[in-house]
mmCIF file of C-alpha atoms and ligand atoms in Angstrom:
data_model
loop_
_atom_site.group_PDB
_atom_site.id
_atom_site.type_symbol
_atom_site.label_atom_id
_atom_site.label_comp_id
_atom_site.label_asym_id
_atom_site.label_seq_id
_atom_site.Cartn_x
_atom_site.Cartn_y
_atom_site.Cartn_z
ATOM 1 C CA UNK A 1 -23.161 -5.594 -21.843
ATOM 2 C CA UNK A 2 -23.218 -1.130 -21.579
ATOM 3 C CA UNK A 3 -20.645 0.063 -18.709
ATOM 4 C CA UNK A 4 -21.333 3.319 -17.342
ATOM 5 C CA UNK A 5 -20.527 5.310 -14.421
ATOM 6 C CA UNK A 6 -22.426 7.503 -12.808
ATOM 7 C CA UNK A 7 -20.208 10.084 -10.607
ATOM 8 C CA UNK A 8 -22.545 11.180 -7.536
ATOM 9 C CA UNK A 9 -23.973 7.569 -7.772
ATOM 10 C CA UNK A 10 -24.841 6.997 -3.916
ATOM 11 C CA UNK A 11 -26.419 11.009 -3.981
ATOM 12 C CA UNK A 12 -30.277 11.457 -4.487
ATOM 13 C CA UNK A 13 -30.999 12.013 -8.141
ATOM 14 C CA UNK A 14 -27.519 9.334 -8.956
ATOM 15 C CA UNK A 15 -29.333 6.224 -6.851
ATOM 16 C CA UNK A 16 -32.363 6.615 -8.311
ATOM 17 C CA UNK A 17 -30.068 6.709 -12.290
ATOM 18 C CA UNK A 18 -27.959 3.791 -10.774
ATOM 19 C CA UNK A 19 -30.960 2.209 -10.187
ATOM 20 C CA UNK A 20 -32.676 2.876 -14.168
ATOM 21 C CA UNK A 21 -29.294 1.934 -16.034
ATOM 22 C CA UNK A 22 -29.651 -1.264 -13.814
ATOM 23 C CA UNK A 23 -32.938 -1.928 -14.756
ATOM 24 C CA UNK A 24 -31.223 -1.188 -18.351
ATOM 25 C CA UNK A 25 -28.458 -4.079 -18.171
ATOM 26 C CA UNK A 26 -25.667 -1.859 -17.509
ATOM 27 C CA UNK A 27 -22.939 -2.640 -16.064
ATOM 28 C CA UNK A 28 -22.670 0.519 -13.134
ATOM 29 C CA UNK A 29 -19.122 2.310 -11.706
ATOM 30 C CA UNK A 30 -20.187 4.635 -8.944
ATOM 31 C CA UNK A 31 -17.795 6.970 -8.407
ATOM 32 C CA UNK A 32 -19.067 8.560 -5.028
ATOM 33 C CA UNK A 33 -17.700 10.802 -1.339
ATOM 34 C CA UNK A 34 -20.021 9.836 0.535
ATOM 35 C CA UNK A 35 -19.968 13.137 1.152
ATOM 36 C CA UNK A 36 -23.789 13.284 0.891
ATOM 37 C CA UNK A 37 -24.503 10.179 -0.993
ATOM 38 C CA UNK A 38 -25.169 7.426 1.187
ATOM 39 C CA UNK A 39 -24.341 3.465 0.594
ATOM 40 C CA UNK A 40 -27.340 2.617 1.634
ATOM 41 C CA UNK A 41 -29.135 4.628 -1.471
ATOM 42 C CA UNK A 42 -27.403 1.647 -3.839
ATOM 43 C CA UNK A 43 -29.571 -1.612 -4.246
ATOM 44 C CA UNK A 44 -27.918 -4.424 -2.345
ATOM 45 C CA UNK A 45 -28.433 -7.042 -4.450
ATOM 46 C CA UNK A 46 -29.491 -5.188 -8.240
ATOM 47 C CA UNK A 47 -32.063 -8.014 -10.546
ATOM 48 C CA UNK A 48 -30.731 -6.545 -13.853
ATOM 49 C CA UNK A 49 -27.189 -5.239 -14.332
ATOM 50 C CA UNK A 50 -24.036 -5.462 -12.371
ATOM 51 C CA UNK A 51 -22.729 -2.814 -9.969
ATOM 52 C CA UNK A 52 -19.776 -1.877 -8.905
ATOM 53 C CA UNK A 53 -19.362 1.469 -6.145
ATOM 54 C CA UNK A 54 -15.889 3.668 -6.166
ATOM 55 C CA UNK A 55 -15.097 5.823 -2.673
ATOM 56 C CA UNK A 56 -13.919 8.891 -4.717
ATOM 57 C CA UNK A 57 -13.920 12.925 -4.685
ATOM 58 C CA UNK A 58 -13.406 13.984 -8.394
ATOM 59 C CA UNK A 59 -12.112 16.337 -6.538
ATOM 60 C CA UNK A 60 -8.993 14.921 -5.805
ATOM 61 C CA UNK A 61 -6.268 14.104 -7.805
ATOM 62 C CA UNK A 62 -7.371 11.880 -11.175
ATOM 63 C CA UNK A 63 -4.733 9.635 -11.948
ATOM 64 C CA UNK A 64 -6.094 8.151 -8.678
ATOM 65 C CA UNK A 65 -9.575 7.109 -9.937
ATOM 66 C CA UNK A 66 -8.488 7.584 -14.086
ATOM 67 C CA UNK A 67 -8.632 4.725 -15.108
ATOM 68 C CA UNK A 68 -11.634 3.537 -14.575
ATOM 69 C CA UNK A 69 -12.679 5.508 -16.336
ATOM 70 C CA UNK A 70 -11.415 2.796 -19.298
ATOM 71 C CA UNK A 71 -13.722 1.543 -21.855
ATOM 72 C CA UNK A 72 -16.297 2.734 -20.669
ATOM 73 C CA UNK A 73 -19.673 4.039 -22.320
ATOM 74 C CA UNK A 74 -21.516 6.238 -20.559
ATOM 75 C CA UNK A 75 -20.646 8.780 -17.988
ATOM 76 C CA UNK A 76 -23.531 10.568 -16.280
ATOM 77 C CA UNK A 77 -21.477 12.973 -14.059
ATOM 78 C CA UNK A 78 -24.070 14.481 -10.975
ATOM 79 C CA UNK A 79 -21.007 14.532 -7.900
ATOM 80 C CA UNK A 80 -21.652 18.012 -6.795
ATOM 81 C CA UNK A 81 -21.926 20.226 -4.283
ATOM 82 C CA UNK A 82 -25.813 21.548 -3.216
ATOM 83 C CA UNK A 83 -27.029 24.415 -1.337
ATOM 84 C CA UNK A 84 -26.755 27.633 -1.298
ATOM 85 C CA UNK A 85 -25.804 28.625 2.675
ATOM 86 C CA UNK A 86 -22.759 26.660 2.798
ATOM 87 C CA UNK A 87 -21.415 27.973 -1.058
ATOM 88 C CA UNK A 88 -21.512 30.900 0.315
ATOM 89 C CA UNK A 89 -19.907 29.843 3.727
ATOM 90 C CA UNK A 90 -17.432 27.841 1.702
ATOM 91 C CA UNK A 91 -16.910 29.449 -1.715
ATOM 92 C CA UNK A 92 -13.644 27.769 -2.887
ATOM 93 C CA UNK A 93 -14.774 24.376 -1.662
ATOM 94 C CA UNK A 94 -18.284 24.871 -4.672
ATOM 95 C CA UNK A 95 -15.345 25.808 -7.160
ATOM 96 C CA UNK A 96 -12.889 22.639 -6.110
ATOM 97 C CA UNK A 97 -16.025 20.122 -6.254
ATOM 98 C CA UNK A 98 -18.662 21.612 -9.310
ATOM 99 C CA UNK A 99 -15.566 23.384 -10.839
ATOM 100 C CA UNK A 100 -12.329 21.620 -11.088
ATOM 101 C CA UNK A 101 -14.143 17.586 -10.352
ATOM 102 C CA UNK A 102 -16.423 18.644 -13.958
ATOM 103 C CA UNK A 103 -13.172 18.955 -15.122
ATOM 104 C CA UNK A 104 -11.697 16.347 -14.247
ATOM 105 C CA UNK A 105 -14.450 14.076 -14.515
ATOM 106 C CA UNK A 106 -14.214 15.656 -18.557
ATOM 107 C CA UNK A 107 -11.023 14.557 -18.670
ATOM 108 C CA UNK A 108 -11.019 10.843 -18.414
ATOM 109 C CA UNK A 109 -14.031 11.305 -20.019
ATOM 110 C CA UNK A 110 -12.162 12.629 -23.098
ATOM 111 C CA UNK A 111 -8.278 10.138 -22.785
ATOM 112 C CA UNK A 112 -10.718 7.320 -22.603
ATOM 113 C CA UNK A 113 -13.310 8.277 -25.338
ATOM 114 C CA UNK A 114 -16.790 7.831 -24.126
ATOM 115 C CA UNK A 115 -20.024 8.420 -26.119
ATOM 116 C CA UNK A 116 -21.653 10.457 -24.073
ATOM 117 C CA UNK A 117 -20.982 12.652 -20.941
ATOM 118 C CA UNK A 118 -23.814 13.636 -19.494
ATOM 119 C CA UNK A 119 -24.332 16.131 -17.356
ATOM 120 C CA UNK A 120 -26.700 16.827 -14.391
ATOM 121 C CA UNK A 121 -26.574 21.459 -14.883
ATOM 122 C CA UNK A 122 -28.899 23.250 -12.751
ATOM 123 C CA UNK A 123 -31.835 25.987 -13.288
ATOM 124 C CA UNK A 124 -30.187 28.388 -10.866
ATOM 125 C CA UNK A 125 -28.415 29.815 -13.780
ATOM 126 C CA UNK A 126 -31.512 31.847 -14.465
ATOM 127 C CA UNK A 127 -31.588 33.041 -11.066
ATOM 128 C CA UNK A 128 -34.581 35.566 -11.496
ATOM 129 C CA UNK A 129 -35.846 34.854 -14.085
ATOM 130 C CA UNK A 130 -38.370 37.203 -16.333
ATOM 131 C CA UNK A 131 -39.517 35.382 -18.736
ATOM 132 C CA UNK A 132 -41.728 32.483 -18.103
ATOM 133 C CA UNK A 133 -41.498 29.316 -19.243
ATOM 134 C CA UNK A 134 -37.736 29.723 -18.686
ATOM 135 C CA UNK A 135 -35.735 28.865 -22.389
ATOM 136 C CA UNK A 136 -32.380 27.156 -22.758
ATOM 137 C CA UNK A 137 -31.667 30.733 -24.173
ATOM 138 C CA UNK A 138 -33.223 33.442 -21.211
ATOM 139 C CA UNK A 139 -30.264 35.083 -19.396
ATOM 140 C CA UNK A 140 -27.841 33.553 -16.869
ATOM 141 C CA UNK A 141 -27.622 35.216 -13.684
ATOM 142 C CA UNK A 142 -26.585 33.393 -11.497
ATOM 143 C CA UNK A 143 -26.836 34.682 -7.479
ATOM 144 C CA UNK A 144 -25.256 32.627 -5.802
ATOM 145 C CA UNK A 145 -21.456 30.762 -5.414
ATOM 146 C CA UNK A 146 -23.517 27.325 -6.405
ATOM 147 C CA UNK A 147 -25.303 28.014 -9.147
ATOM 148 C CA UNK A 148 -22.283 30.254 -9.730
ATOM 149 C CA UNK A 149 -20.106 27.355 -9.926
ATOM 150 C CA UNK A 150 -22.977 24.623 -11.120
ATOM 151 C CA UNK A 151 -22.891 26.579 -14.610
ATOM 152 C CA UNK A 152 -19.443 26.859 -14.630
ATOM 153 C CA UNK A 153 -19.684 23.611 -14.727
ATOM 154 C CA UNK A 154 -22.113 23.391 -17.943
ATOM 155 C CA UNK A 155 -19.457 25.799 -19.500
ATOM 156 C CA UNK A 156 -16.593 23.506 -19.231
ATOM 157 C CA UNK A 157 -18.884 20.470 -20.829
ATOM 158 C CA UNK A 158 -19.434 23.017 -23.537
ATOM 159 C CA UNK A 159 -16.250 24.187 -24.478
ATOM 160 C CA UNK A 160 -14.626 20.045 -24.081
ATOM 161 C CA UNK A 161 -17.697 19.397 -26.328
ATOM 162 C CA UNK A 162 -16.530 22.308 -29.039
ATOM 163 C CA UNK A 163 -13.119 22.076 -28.090
ATOM 164 C CA UNK A 164 -11.685 18.149 -27.891
ATOM 165 C CA UNK A 165 -14.982 16.592 -29.824
ATOM 166 C CA UNK A 166 -16.468 15.598 -26.070
ATOM 167 C CA UNK A 167 -20.171 13.420 -27.115
ATOM 168 C CA UNK A 168 -21.625 16.023 -23.892
ATOM 169 C CA UNK A 169 -25.217 16.404 -23.186
ATOM 170 C CA UNK A 170 -26.368 19.477 -20.536
ATOM 171 C CA UNK A 171 -29.396 18.880 -18.554
ATOM 172 C CA UNK A 172 -30.562 22.182 -17.087
ATOM 173 C CA UNK A 173 -33.311 20.740 -13.650
ATOM 174 C CA UNK A 174 -35.461 21.753 -12.353
ATOM 175 C CA UNK A 175 -37.038 20.972 -8.884
ATOM 176 C CA UNK A 176 -35.829 17.934 -8.684
ATOM 177 C CA UNK A 177 -38.084 15.042 -5.219
ATOM 178 C CA UNK A 178 -38.456 11.917 -5.388
ATOM 179 C CA UNK A 179 -38.219 9.665 -2.241
ATOM 180 C CA UNK A 180 -34.651 9.688 -1.094
ATOM 181 C CA UNK A 181 -34.064 13.731 -1.627
ATOM 182 C CA UNK A 182 -31.294 14.363 1.098
ATOM 183 C CA UNK A 183 -32.475 14.379 4.591
ATOM 184 C CA UNK A 184 -29.332 15.333 6.541
ATOM 185 C CA UNK A 185 -27.184 18.128 7.133
ATOM 186 C CA UNK A 186 -27.890 22.034 5.589
ATOM 187 C CA UNK A 187 -31.045 23.557 6.013
ATOM 188 C CA UNK A 188 -32.272 23.535 2.112
ATOM 189 C CA UNK A 189 -34.823 21.133 -0.070
ATOM 190 C CA UNK A 190 -38.588 22.187 0.984
ATOM 191 C CA UNK A 191 -39.474 18.525 0.396
ATOM 192 C CA UNK A 192 -36.268 17.056 3.485
ATOM 193 C CA UNK A 193 -37.769 20.075 5.325
ATOM 194 C CA UNK A 194 -41.281 19.414 5.394
ATOM 195 C CA UNK A 195 -41.704 16.284 5.406
ATOM 196 C CA UNK A 196 -39.169 15.782 8.402
ATOM 197 C CA UNK A 197 -41.732 18.765 10.022
ATOM 198 C CA UNK A 198 -44.588 16.475 9.674
ATOM 199 C CA UNK A 199 -43.127 12.991 10.627
ATOM 200 C CA UNK A 200 -42.809 14.967 13.987
ATOM 201 C CA UNK A 201 -45.891 16.517 14.608
ATOM 202 C CA UNK A 202 -44.217 20.119 13.345
ATOM 203 C CA UNK A 203 -45.969 23.431 11.829
ATOM 204 C CA UNK A 204 -44.691 23.339 8.050
ATOM 205 C CA UNK A 205 -42.382 26.302 7.889
ATOM 206 C CA UNK A 206 -43.724 28.741 4.281
ATOM 207 C CA UNK A 207 -41.765 30.683 3.151
ATOM 208 C CA UNK A 208 -43.347 34.050 2.586
ATOM 209 C CA UNK A 209 -46.811 33.462 1.459
ATOM 210 C CA UNK A 210 -46.515 30.555 -0.158
ATOM 211 C CA UNK A 211 -47.728 31.807 -2.952
ATOM 212 C CA UNK A 212 -44.199 31.375 -4.617
ATOM 213 C CA UNK A 213 -44.018 28.772 -7.518
ATOM 214 C CA UNK A 214 -41.570 25.915 -8.094
ATOM 215 C CA UNK A 215 -40.761 23.838 -11.434
ATOM 216 C CA UNK A 216 -41.363 20.385 -9.147
ATOM 217 C CA UNK A 217 -39.857 17.313 -10.756
ATOM 218 C CA UNK A 218 -40.336 14.376 -10.225
ATOM 219 C CA UNK A 219 -36.614 11.831 -9.486
ATOM 220 C CA UNK A 220 -37.760 8.826 -11.795
ATOM 221 C CA UNK A 221 -38.708 11.124 -14.449
ATOM 222 C CA UNK A 222 -35.633 13.324 -14.395
ATOM 223 C CA UNK A 223 -33.061 10.559 -14.869
ATOM 224 C CA UNK A 224 -35.305 8.915 -17.754
ATOM 225 C CA UNK A 225 -34.376 11.320 -19.384
ATOM 226 C CA UNK A 226 -30.549 11.493 -18.438
ATOM 227 C CA UNK A 227 -30.457 7.466 -19.841
ATOM 228 C CA UNK A 228 -32.301 9.556 -23.627
ATOM 229 C CA UNK A 229 -30.058 11.942 -23.487
ATOM 230 C CA UNK A 230 -27.059 9.738 -23.290
ATOM 231 C CA UNK A 231 -28.913 7.328 -26.606
ATOM 232 C CA UNK A 232 -29.295 10.804 -28.490
ATOM 233 C CA UNK A 233 -27.710 11.384 -31.957
ATOM 234 C CA UNK A 234 -27.439 14.860 -30.164
ATOM 235 C CA UNK A 235 -24.259 16.504 -28.530
ATOM 236 C CA UNK A 236 -23.045 20.039 -26.929
ATOM 237 C CA UNK A 237 -26.343 21.746 -26.236
ATOM 238 C CA UNK A 238 -28.076 22.580 -23.371
ATOM 239 C CA UNK A 239 -31.948 21.362 -22.204
ATOM 240 C CA UNK A 240 -34.730 22.516 -20.025
ATOM 241 C CA UNK A 241 -35.577 19.013 -17.755
ATOM 242 C CA UNK A 242 -39.223 20.788 -15.891
ATOM 243 C CA UNK A 243 -42.477 18.856 -15.140
ATOM 244 C CA UNK A 244 -43.941 21.171 -17.588
ATOM 245 C CA UNK A 245 -46.232 23.136 -14.850
ATOM 246 C CA UNK A 246 -45.565 24.847 -11.442
ATOM 247 C CA UNK A 247 -46.455 24.864 -8.551
ATOM 248 C CA UNK A 248 -46.985 26.914 -4.919
ATOM 249 C CA UNK A 249 -46.234 26.366 -2.104
ATOM 250 C CA UNK A 250 -49.625 26.304 -0.690
ATOM 251 C CA UNK A 251 -50.780 23.626 -2.580
ATOM 252 C CA UNK A 252 -47.747 21.804 -2.419
ATOM 253 C CA UNK A 253 -48.866 22.148 2.174
ATOM 254 C CA UNK A 254 -52.117 21.210 0.732
ATOM 255 C CA UNK A 255 -51.597 18.154 -0.674
ATOM 256 C CA UNK A 256 -49.600 16.570 2.254
ATOM 257 C CA UNK A 257 -52.334 18.146 4.616
ATOM 258 C CA UNK A 258 -50.884 19.657 8.425
ATOM 259 C CA UNK A 259 -49.874 23.291 10.120
ATOM 260 C CA UNK A 260 -48.512 26.000 8.973
ATOM 261 C CA UNK A 261 -46.197 28.736 10.402
ATOM 262 C CA UNK A 262 -44.883 31.265 7.723
ATOM 263 C CA UNK A 263 -40.880 32.555 7.812
ATOM 264 C CA UNK A 264 -39.332 35.452 6.033
ATOM 265 C CA UNK A 265 -38.785 35.485 2.413
ATOM 266 C CA UNK A 266 -35.474 34.751 1.933
ATOM 267 C CA UNK A 267 -33.316 37.458 -0.578
ATOM 268 C CA UNK A 268 -31.667 36.048 -4.322
ATOM 269 C CA UNK A 269 -34.707 33.666 -4.496
ATOM 270 C CA UNK A 270 -37.007 33.701 -7.444
ATOM 271 C CA UNK A 271 -41.068 33.820 -6.353
ATOM 272 C CA UNK A 272 -41.068 31.495 -10.081
ATOM 273 C CA UNK A 273 -39.204 28.622 -11.442
ATOM 274 C CA UNK A 274 -41.274 27.598 -14.415
ATOM 275 C CA UNK A 275 -38.953 25.463 -17.284
ATOM 276 C CA UNK A 276 -39.939 25.361 -20.806
ATOM 277 C CA UNK A 277 -39.617 22.162 -22.210
ATOM 278 C CA UNK A 278 -40.254 22.415 -25.747
ATOM 279 C CA UNK A 279 -36.644 21.881 -27.380
ATOM 280 C CA UNK A 280 -36.110 18.294 -24.770
ATOM 281 C CA UNK A 281 -39.382 17.237 -26.429
ATOM 282 C CA UNK A 282 -39.110 17.666 -29.290
ATOM 283 C CA UNK A 283 -35.253 16.462 -29.214
ATOM 284 C CA UNK A 284 -35.730 13.537 -26.755
ATOM 285 C CA UNK A 285 -39.176 12.671 -27.080
ATOM 286 C CA UNK A 286 -38.870 12.968 -23.592
ATOM 287 C CA UNK A 287 -41.793 13.761 -21.315
ATOM 288 C CA UNK A 288 -42.491 13.825 -17.750
ATOM 289 C CA UNK A 289 -44.512 10.616 -16.823
ATOM 290 C CA UNK A 290 -45.605 11.827 -13.304
ATOM 291 C CA UNK A 291 -48.520 14.545 -11.952
ATOM 292 C CA UNK A 292 -47.469 16.198 -8.742
ATOM 293 C CA UNK A 293 -50.277 15.255 -7.458
ATOM 294 C CA UNK A 294 -48.683 11.312 -8.270
ATOM 295 C CA UNK A 295 -45.523 12.049 -6.929
ATOM 296 C CA UNK A 296 -46.106 13.832 -3.696
ATOM 297 C CA UNK A 297 -47.870 11.061 -3.279
ATOM 298 C CA UNK A 298 -44.999 8.343 -3.318
ATOM 299 C CA UNK A 299 -43.536 10.969 -1.055
ATOM 300 C CA UNK A 300 -45.986 10.311 1.737
ATOM 301 C CA UNK A 301 -45.846 6.804 1.169
ATOM 302 C CA UNK A 302 -41.713 7.105 1.567
ATOM 303 C CA UNK A 303 -41.899 9.252 4.440
ATOM 304 C CA UNK A 304 -40.396 7.577 6.743
ATOM 305 C CA UNK A 305 -36.863 8.013 4.946
ATOM 306 C CA UNK A 306 -36.981 11.104 6.483
ATOM 307 C CA UNK A 307 -37.165 10.692 9.968
ATOM 308 C CA UNK A 308 -33.939 10.906 11.084
ATOM 309 C CA UNK A 309 -33.360 13.951 9.446
ATOM 310 C CA UNK A 310 -32.984 17.658 10.708
ATOM 311 C CA UNK A 311 -36.217 19.368 12.416
ATOM 312 C CA UNK A 312 -36.212 22.778 10.983
ATOM 313 C CA UNK A 313 -38.374 25.191 13.595
ATOM 314 C CA UNK A 314 -38.285 29.139 12.353
ATOM 315 C CA UNK A 315 -36.044 29.849 14.809
ATOM 316 C CA UNK A 316 -33.461 27.310 13.636
ATOM 317 C CA UNK A 317 -34.099 28.233 10.024
ATOM 318 C CA UNK A 318 -32.769 32.033 11.326
ATOM 319 C CA UNK A 319 -29.867 30.960 12.714
ATOM 320 C CA UNK A 320 -29.027 28.802 9.537
ATOM 321 C CA UNK A 321 -30.044 31.324 7.092
ATOM 322 C CA UNK A 322 -28.023 34.372 8.240
ATOM 323 C CA UNK A 323 -24.724 35.030 6.137
ATOM 324 C CA UNK A 324 -27.651 33.902 2.974
ATOM 325 C CA UNK A 325 -29.388 37.073 4.627
ATOM 326 C CA UNK A 326 -26.314 39.079 5.098
ATOM 327 C CA UNK A 327 -24.631 38.956 1.625
ATOM 328 C CA UNK A 328 -27.675 38.776 -0.652
ATOM 329 C CA UNK A 329 -29.639 41.407 0.124
ATOM 330 C CA UNK A 330 -29.676 43.888 -1.706
HETATM 331 N N1 UDP B 1 -39.804 26.680 1.433
HETATM 332 C C1 UDP B 1 -40.852 27.001 1.871
HETATM 333 N N2 UDP B 1 -40.841 26.731 3.641
HETATM 334 C C2 UDP B 1 -39.275 25.900 3.338
HETATM 335 C C3 UDP B 1 -38.417 26.158 3.020
HETATM 336 C C4 UDP B 1 -38.374 26.209 1.368
HETATM 337 O O1 UDP B 1 -41.579 27.253 2.115
HETATM 338 O O2 UDP B 1 -38.415 26.336 5.204
HETATM 339 C C5 UDP B 1 -40.281 27.418 -0.335
HETATM 340 C C6 UDP B 1 -39.513 28.434 -0.943
HETATM 341 O O3 UDP B 1 -39.471 29.601 -0.783
HETATM 342 C C7 UDP B 1 -39.013 27.886 -2.402
HETATM 343 C C8 UDP B 1 -39.711 26.629 -2.389
HETATM 344 O O4 UDP B 1 -40.183 25.990 -0.778
HETATM 345 O O5 UDP B 1 -40.139 28.373 -2.555
HETATM 346 C C9 UDP B 1 -38.160 26.044 -2.648
HETATM 347 O O6 UDP B 1 -37.358 26.008 -1.718
HETATM 348 P P1 UDP B 1 -36.099 25.001 -2.412
HETATM 349 O O7 UDP B 1 -34.611 25.116 -1.215
HETATM 350 O O8 UDP B 1 -36.094 23.419 -1.670
HETATM 351 O O9 UDP B 1 -35.417 24.980 -3.702
HETATM 352 P P2 UDP B 1 -34.883 26.406 -4.392
HETATM 353 O O10 UDP B 1 -35.745 27.759 -3.369
HETATM 354 O O11 UDP B 1 -34.266 26.469 -4.420
HETATM 355 O O12 UDP B 1 -35.525 26.337 -5.601
#
């Protein structure tokens, strides 16, 4: 039986990856500090495979949890702090979780000689990209500490690959959405914001004029990329994971259906994200299976999940994004 560790396995993307690995018959070991993840995201009784959960903070002393890597085949490292505003307010906390945490995981993977480590990197490393679709070779310009720390995590992964020969790949994810997309806490991730607004009959808070575009990638496609990356012979590479297209916020609103209100454009926000996915298609033979329309339909079918999510009004957003404007306005 293959053994896989998923850090952040109780989170949004992590829990979908856990589902896939269980369906593949793995023994899955989830490490999650439950800061944002939820136990309820994990299957109670998997039909295939077996599941083990450990409440572990990867930024804490690795001697407490490193032994869990014994005999492990694959490590999927998704545990991280997300979101822009709190990363601006608490850069050190982000550094500890996303950089120190990653180095701890790399050391554990190295010591226990795992077959492959796959890292969840962020397309936010491209900042305000100038080339579309954006290839992996585009300039790195992180705009805020979240983007910086995820990129430093990626650099650490590549460093461990080069220096210690740890087989590893880094996947740069573009605007992942799907069931269980984060509901709690701070402002961000447009799907959670809009779906909660829809449930409560509030207008969608469209940023700017809504013509900005995002490469919205469905989570089921993303976790397939992780599993294909793990099984592939490649190592020491970075690959974009995107839908192969990009969609405006106005199109999203049209598909969700509802009233709209407009809020100011935020500084440091790209007008477009759009992944060049030629590399992952060619190397891994991966391609997305869900169209945007199908993915949004799945979100609407699961809309009750966001019933308890915070309802963001323009006033609350203005309050929540004060530091964003304060620090990032040039
Ligand atoms: N967005 C929006 N209203 C909101 C939140 C986000 O129109 O209340 C837009 C935002 O301008 C961006 C897209 O949705 O174009 C995705 O935003 P998110 O914060 O999810 O991701 P990111 O901007 O980091 O790509």
